[in-house]
Short mmCIF file of C-alpha atoms and ligand atoms in Angstrom, two decimals:
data_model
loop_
_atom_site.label_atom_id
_atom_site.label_comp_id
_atom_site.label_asym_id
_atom_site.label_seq_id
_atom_site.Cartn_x
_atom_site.Cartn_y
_atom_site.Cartn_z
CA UNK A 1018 0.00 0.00 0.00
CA UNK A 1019 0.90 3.22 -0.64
CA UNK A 1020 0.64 6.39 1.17
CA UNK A 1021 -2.37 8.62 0.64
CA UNK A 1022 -0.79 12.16 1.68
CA UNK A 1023 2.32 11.52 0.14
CA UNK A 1024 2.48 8.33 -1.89
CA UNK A 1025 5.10 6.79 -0.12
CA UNK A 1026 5.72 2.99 0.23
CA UNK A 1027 4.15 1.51 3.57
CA UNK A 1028 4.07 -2.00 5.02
CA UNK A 1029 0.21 -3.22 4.63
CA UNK A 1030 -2.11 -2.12 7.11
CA UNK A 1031 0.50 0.49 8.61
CA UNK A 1032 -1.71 3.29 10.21
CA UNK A 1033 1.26 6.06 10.14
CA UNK A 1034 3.50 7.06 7.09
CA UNK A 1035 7.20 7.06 7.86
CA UNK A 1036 7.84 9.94 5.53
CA UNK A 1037 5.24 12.05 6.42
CA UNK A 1038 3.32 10.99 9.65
CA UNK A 1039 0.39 11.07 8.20
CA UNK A 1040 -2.20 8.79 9.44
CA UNK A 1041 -3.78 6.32 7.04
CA UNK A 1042 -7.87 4.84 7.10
CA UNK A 1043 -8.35 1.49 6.44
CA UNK A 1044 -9.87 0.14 3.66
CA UNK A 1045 -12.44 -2.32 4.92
CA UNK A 1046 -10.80 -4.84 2.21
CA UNK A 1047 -7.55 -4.43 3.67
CA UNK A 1048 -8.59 -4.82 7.26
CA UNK A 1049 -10.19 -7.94 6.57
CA UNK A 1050 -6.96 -9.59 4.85
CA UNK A 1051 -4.98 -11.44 6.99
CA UNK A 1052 -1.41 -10.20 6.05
CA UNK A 1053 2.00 -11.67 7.27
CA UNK A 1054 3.67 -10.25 9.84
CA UNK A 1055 6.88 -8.36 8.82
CA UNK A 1056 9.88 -7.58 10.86
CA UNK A 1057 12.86 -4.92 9.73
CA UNK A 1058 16.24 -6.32 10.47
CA UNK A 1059 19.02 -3.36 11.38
CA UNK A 1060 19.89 -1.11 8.99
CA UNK A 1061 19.55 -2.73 6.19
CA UNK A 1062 15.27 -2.41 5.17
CA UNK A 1063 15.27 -6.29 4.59
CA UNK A 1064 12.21 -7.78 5.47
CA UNK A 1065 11.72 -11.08 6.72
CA UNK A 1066 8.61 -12.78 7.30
CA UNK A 1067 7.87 -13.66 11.10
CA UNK A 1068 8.39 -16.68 12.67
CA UNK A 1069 6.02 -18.03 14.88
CA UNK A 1070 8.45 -19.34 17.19
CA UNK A 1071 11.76 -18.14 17.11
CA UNK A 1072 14.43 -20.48 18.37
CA UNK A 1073 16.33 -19.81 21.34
CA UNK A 1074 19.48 -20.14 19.97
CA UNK A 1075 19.18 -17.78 17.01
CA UNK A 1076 20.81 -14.48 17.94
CA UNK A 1077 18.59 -12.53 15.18
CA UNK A 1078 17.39 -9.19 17.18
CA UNK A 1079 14.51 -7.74 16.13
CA UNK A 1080 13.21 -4.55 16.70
CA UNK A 1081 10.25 -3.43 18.25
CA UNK A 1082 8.48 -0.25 19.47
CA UNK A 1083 9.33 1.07 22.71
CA UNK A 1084 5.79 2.62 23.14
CA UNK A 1085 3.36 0.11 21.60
CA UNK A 1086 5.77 -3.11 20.76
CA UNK A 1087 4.93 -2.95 17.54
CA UNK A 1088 7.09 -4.60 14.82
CA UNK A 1089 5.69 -3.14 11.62
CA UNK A 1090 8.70 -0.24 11.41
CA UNK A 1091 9.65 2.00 8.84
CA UNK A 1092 13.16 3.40 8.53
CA UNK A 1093 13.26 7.15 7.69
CA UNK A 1094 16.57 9.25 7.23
CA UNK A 1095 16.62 12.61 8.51
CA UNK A 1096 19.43 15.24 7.25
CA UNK A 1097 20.96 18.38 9.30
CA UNK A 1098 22.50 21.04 7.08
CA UNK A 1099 24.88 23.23 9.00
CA UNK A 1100 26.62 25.90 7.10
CA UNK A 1101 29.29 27.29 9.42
CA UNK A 1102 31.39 30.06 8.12
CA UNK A 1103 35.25 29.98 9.06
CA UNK A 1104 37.89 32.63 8.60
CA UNK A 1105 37.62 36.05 7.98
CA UNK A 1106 38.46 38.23 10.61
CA UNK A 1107 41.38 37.89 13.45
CA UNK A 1108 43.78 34.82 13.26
CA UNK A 1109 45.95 33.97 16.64
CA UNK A 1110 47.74 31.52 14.93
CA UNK A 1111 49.35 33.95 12.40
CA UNK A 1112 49.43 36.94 14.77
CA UNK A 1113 51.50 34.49 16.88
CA UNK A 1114 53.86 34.05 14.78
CA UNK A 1115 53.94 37.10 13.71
CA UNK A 1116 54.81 38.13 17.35
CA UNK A 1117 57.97 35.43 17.14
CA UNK A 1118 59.02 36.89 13.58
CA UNK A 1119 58.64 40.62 13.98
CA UNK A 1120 58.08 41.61 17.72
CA UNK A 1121 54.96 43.11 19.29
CA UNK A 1122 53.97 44.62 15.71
CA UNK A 1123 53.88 41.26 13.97
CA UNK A 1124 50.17 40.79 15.80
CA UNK A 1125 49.22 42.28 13.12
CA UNK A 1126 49.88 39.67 10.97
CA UNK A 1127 47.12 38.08 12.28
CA UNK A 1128 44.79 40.07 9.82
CA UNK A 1129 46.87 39.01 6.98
CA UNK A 1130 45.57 37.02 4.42
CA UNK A 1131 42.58 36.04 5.72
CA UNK A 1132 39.62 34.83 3.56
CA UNK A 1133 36.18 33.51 4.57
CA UNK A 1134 35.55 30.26 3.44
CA UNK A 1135 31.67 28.62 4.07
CA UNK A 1136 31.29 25.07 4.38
CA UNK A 1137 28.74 22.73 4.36
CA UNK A 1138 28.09 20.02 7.18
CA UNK A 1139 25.48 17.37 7.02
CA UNK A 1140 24.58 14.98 9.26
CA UNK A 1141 22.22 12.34 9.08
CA UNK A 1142 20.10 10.47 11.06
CA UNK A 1143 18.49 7.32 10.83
CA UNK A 1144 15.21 6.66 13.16
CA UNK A 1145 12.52 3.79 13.38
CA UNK A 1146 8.59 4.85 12.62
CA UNK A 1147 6.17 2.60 14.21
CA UNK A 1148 3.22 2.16 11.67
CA UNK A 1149 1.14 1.35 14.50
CA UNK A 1150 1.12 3.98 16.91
CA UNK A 1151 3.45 6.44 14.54
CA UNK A 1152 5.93 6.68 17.72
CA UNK A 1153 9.61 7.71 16.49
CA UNK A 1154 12.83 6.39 18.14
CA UNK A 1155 16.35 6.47 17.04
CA UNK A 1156 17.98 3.61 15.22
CA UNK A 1157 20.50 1.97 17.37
CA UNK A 1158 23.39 0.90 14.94
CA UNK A 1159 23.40 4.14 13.27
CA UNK A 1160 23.35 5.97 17.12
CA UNK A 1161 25.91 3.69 17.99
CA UNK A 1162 28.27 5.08 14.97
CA UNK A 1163 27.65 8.57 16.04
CA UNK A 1164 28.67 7.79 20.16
CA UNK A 1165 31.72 6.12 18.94
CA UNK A 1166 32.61 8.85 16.93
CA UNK A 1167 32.62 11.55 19.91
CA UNK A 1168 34.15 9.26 21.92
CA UNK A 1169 37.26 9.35 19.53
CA UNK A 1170 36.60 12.72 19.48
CA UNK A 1171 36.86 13.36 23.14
CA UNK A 1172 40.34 10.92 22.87
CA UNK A 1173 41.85 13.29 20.73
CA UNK A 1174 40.90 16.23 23.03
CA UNK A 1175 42.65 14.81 25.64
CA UNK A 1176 45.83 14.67 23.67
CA UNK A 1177 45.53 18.11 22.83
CA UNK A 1178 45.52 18.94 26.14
CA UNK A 1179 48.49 17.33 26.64
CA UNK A 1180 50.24 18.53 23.78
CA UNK A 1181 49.23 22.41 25.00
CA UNK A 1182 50.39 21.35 27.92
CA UNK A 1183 53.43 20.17 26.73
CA UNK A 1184 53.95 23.09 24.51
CA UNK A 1185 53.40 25.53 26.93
CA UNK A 1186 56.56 23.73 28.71
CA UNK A 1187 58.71 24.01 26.03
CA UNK A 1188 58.16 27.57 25.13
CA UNK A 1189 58.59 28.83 28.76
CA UNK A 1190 61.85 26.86 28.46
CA UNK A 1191 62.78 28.47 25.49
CA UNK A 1192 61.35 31.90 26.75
CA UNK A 1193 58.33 32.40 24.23
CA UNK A 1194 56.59 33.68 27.07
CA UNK A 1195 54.02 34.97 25.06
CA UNK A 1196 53.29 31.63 23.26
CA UNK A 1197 53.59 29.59 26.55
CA UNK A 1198 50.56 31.57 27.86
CA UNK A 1199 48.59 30.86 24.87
CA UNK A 1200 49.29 27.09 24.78
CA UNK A 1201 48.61 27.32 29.08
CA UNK A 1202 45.33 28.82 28.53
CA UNK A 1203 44.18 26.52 25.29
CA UNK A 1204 45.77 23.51 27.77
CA UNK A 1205 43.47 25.08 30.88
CA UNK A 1206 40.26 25.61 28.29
CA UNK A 1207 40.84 21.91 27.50
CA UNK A 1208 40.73 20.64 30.93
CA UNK A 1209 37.28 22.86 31.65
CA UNK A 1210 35.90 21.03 28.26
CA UNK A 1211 36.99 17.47 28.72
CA UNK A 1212 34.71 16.73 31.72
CA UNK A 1213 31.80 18.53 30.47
CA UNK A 1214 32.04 16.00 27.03
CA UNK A 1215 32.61 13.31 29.33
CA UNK A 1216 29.27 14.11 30.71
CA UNK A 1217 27.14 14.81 27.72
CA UNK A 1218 28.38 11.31 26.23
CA UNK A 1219 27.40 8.89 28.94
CA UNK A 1220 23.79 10.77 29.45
CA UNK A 1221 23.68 9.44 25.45
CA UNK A 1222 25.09 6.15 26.54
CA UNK A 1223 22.58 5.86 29.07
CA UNK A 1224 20.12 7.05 26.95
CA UNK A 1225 21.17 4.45 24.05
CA UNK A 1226 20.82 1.70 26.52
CA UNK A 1227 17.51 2.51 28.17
CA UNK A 1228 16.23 2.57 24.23
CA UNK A 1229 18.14 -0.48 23.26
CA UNK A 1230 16.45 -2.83 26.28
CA UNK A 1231 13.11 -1.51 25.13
CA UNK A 1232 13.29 -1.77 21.69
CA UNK A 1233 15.47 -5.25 21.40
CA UNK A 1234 14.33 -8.63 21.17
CA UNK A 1235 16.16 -11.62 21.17
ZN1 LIG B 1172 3.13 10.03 3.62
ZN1 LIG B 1173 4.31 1.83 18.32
#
C-alpha cells in the first residue's frame, strides 16, 4: 500500500507514514486480509517474514516499538544542514607568529591574508517509525556510529591537552613567554571542556541503553 498524503511505500495495514506521519484509514478490504507479519532487520530495510516461534538459539534481534511493541517499522533518514562560516576576521595563529618573527607589531599579521571560506556540514540520522502507533525512536546501529565517533573525538581532546600542555613547557623553556601563555590557557580551556564532554556522552550512553532494552528482542 501506498501512502495517501504523500504516496510513499508503507508495510500493509500500517496506520502512520514514515515519511510524512500522516495517518492512514483502512480500507475495509484491507482490514479484513490477513497479512504476514513483517519484521525490519538493522539497517539494512530487509524484510523477513515472522516466525512463529523463534528459536532460542538464534541471535537474530529484532526490533520493536518502545511505546506500543509494535514490529511493523519503517526506517526514515533525517538530514541536518549546518553551514558554518570559518575565517575572515582575526587569526591567533598567524598573529602568533607574527609576534615570534617581527616583535609586538607582527600581531598584526594576524589580519593578513585572511579569507572567509563557508562550508557545508550534514549529518544524518536514521530513526525507526512505528506504523502502529506512529511513535519515532532512534535507530541503534546508526546511534551507535555517532557515540563512537565523539568518543574518539573526546580521545583526541585529551591529547591536545596534553600537547598544550606540553607546549606551553617548552616555550617557557625556550622563553616564548608569550606563546607559553597561549598554549597554558588553550591547555586550561581543555581541561574545563573534557569533563563537560565526558558528561554529555554517557547521558547518550545511558540514553542508548535505556532505548536499546526496550526496543530489542532476542
Ligand atoms: Zn506520507
Ligand atoms: Zn508503536
Amino acid at each position: 500500500m501506498y501512502c495517501r498524503n504523500c504516496g510513499n511505500k508503507l508495510p500493509e495495514g500500517a496506520r502512520f507514514c514514515g515519511a510524512c506521519g500522516a495517518e492512514q484509514k483502512q480500507s475495509m478490504v484491507n482490514a479484513d486480509e490477513k497479512q504476514p507479519e513483517t519484521v525490519y532487520q538493522g539497517m539494512t530495510g530487509k524484510t523477513v517474514e515472522k516466525q512463529d516461534v523463534i528459536s532460542s538459539d538464534s541471535e537474530i534481534k529484532s526490533v520493536k516499538c518502545p511505546k506500543c511493541g509494535g514490529k511493523r517499522l519503517q526506517i526514515m533518514t533525517e538530514t541536518d544542514t549546518h553551514v558554518k562560516t570559518s575565517g575572515g576576521g582575526y587569526s591567533a595563529t598567524k598573529g602568533c607568529f607574527g609576534w615570534l618573527i617581527f616583535g609586538p607589531f607582527g600581531l598584526l599579521c594576524g589580519n593578513c591574508g585572511s579569507k572567509q571560506k563557508t562550508s557545508v556540514d550534514t549529518t544524518n540520522k536514521t530513526y525507526w517509525v512505528c506504523s502502529d502507533c506512529g511513535n519515532k525512536f532512534r535507530n541503534l546501529d546508526d546511534w551507535k556510529k555517532e557515540i563512537e565517533e565523539k568518543e574518539k573525538l573526546a580521545n583526541n581532546t585529551m591529547i591536545y591537552c596534553v600537547l598544550a600542555f606540553i607546549a606551553a613547557f617548552i616555550c617557557f623553556a625556550i622563553r616564548f613567554s608569550f606563546l607559553a601563555w597561549i598554549m597554558l590557557i588553550l591547555g586550561i580551556v581543555y581541561v574545563i571542556l573534557i569533563p563537560v564532554g565526558k558528561n554529555q556522552l554517557n547521558q547518550e550512553k545511558e540514553e542508548y541503553k535505556k532505548l536499546e532494552y526496550e526496543s530489542t528482542e532476542k
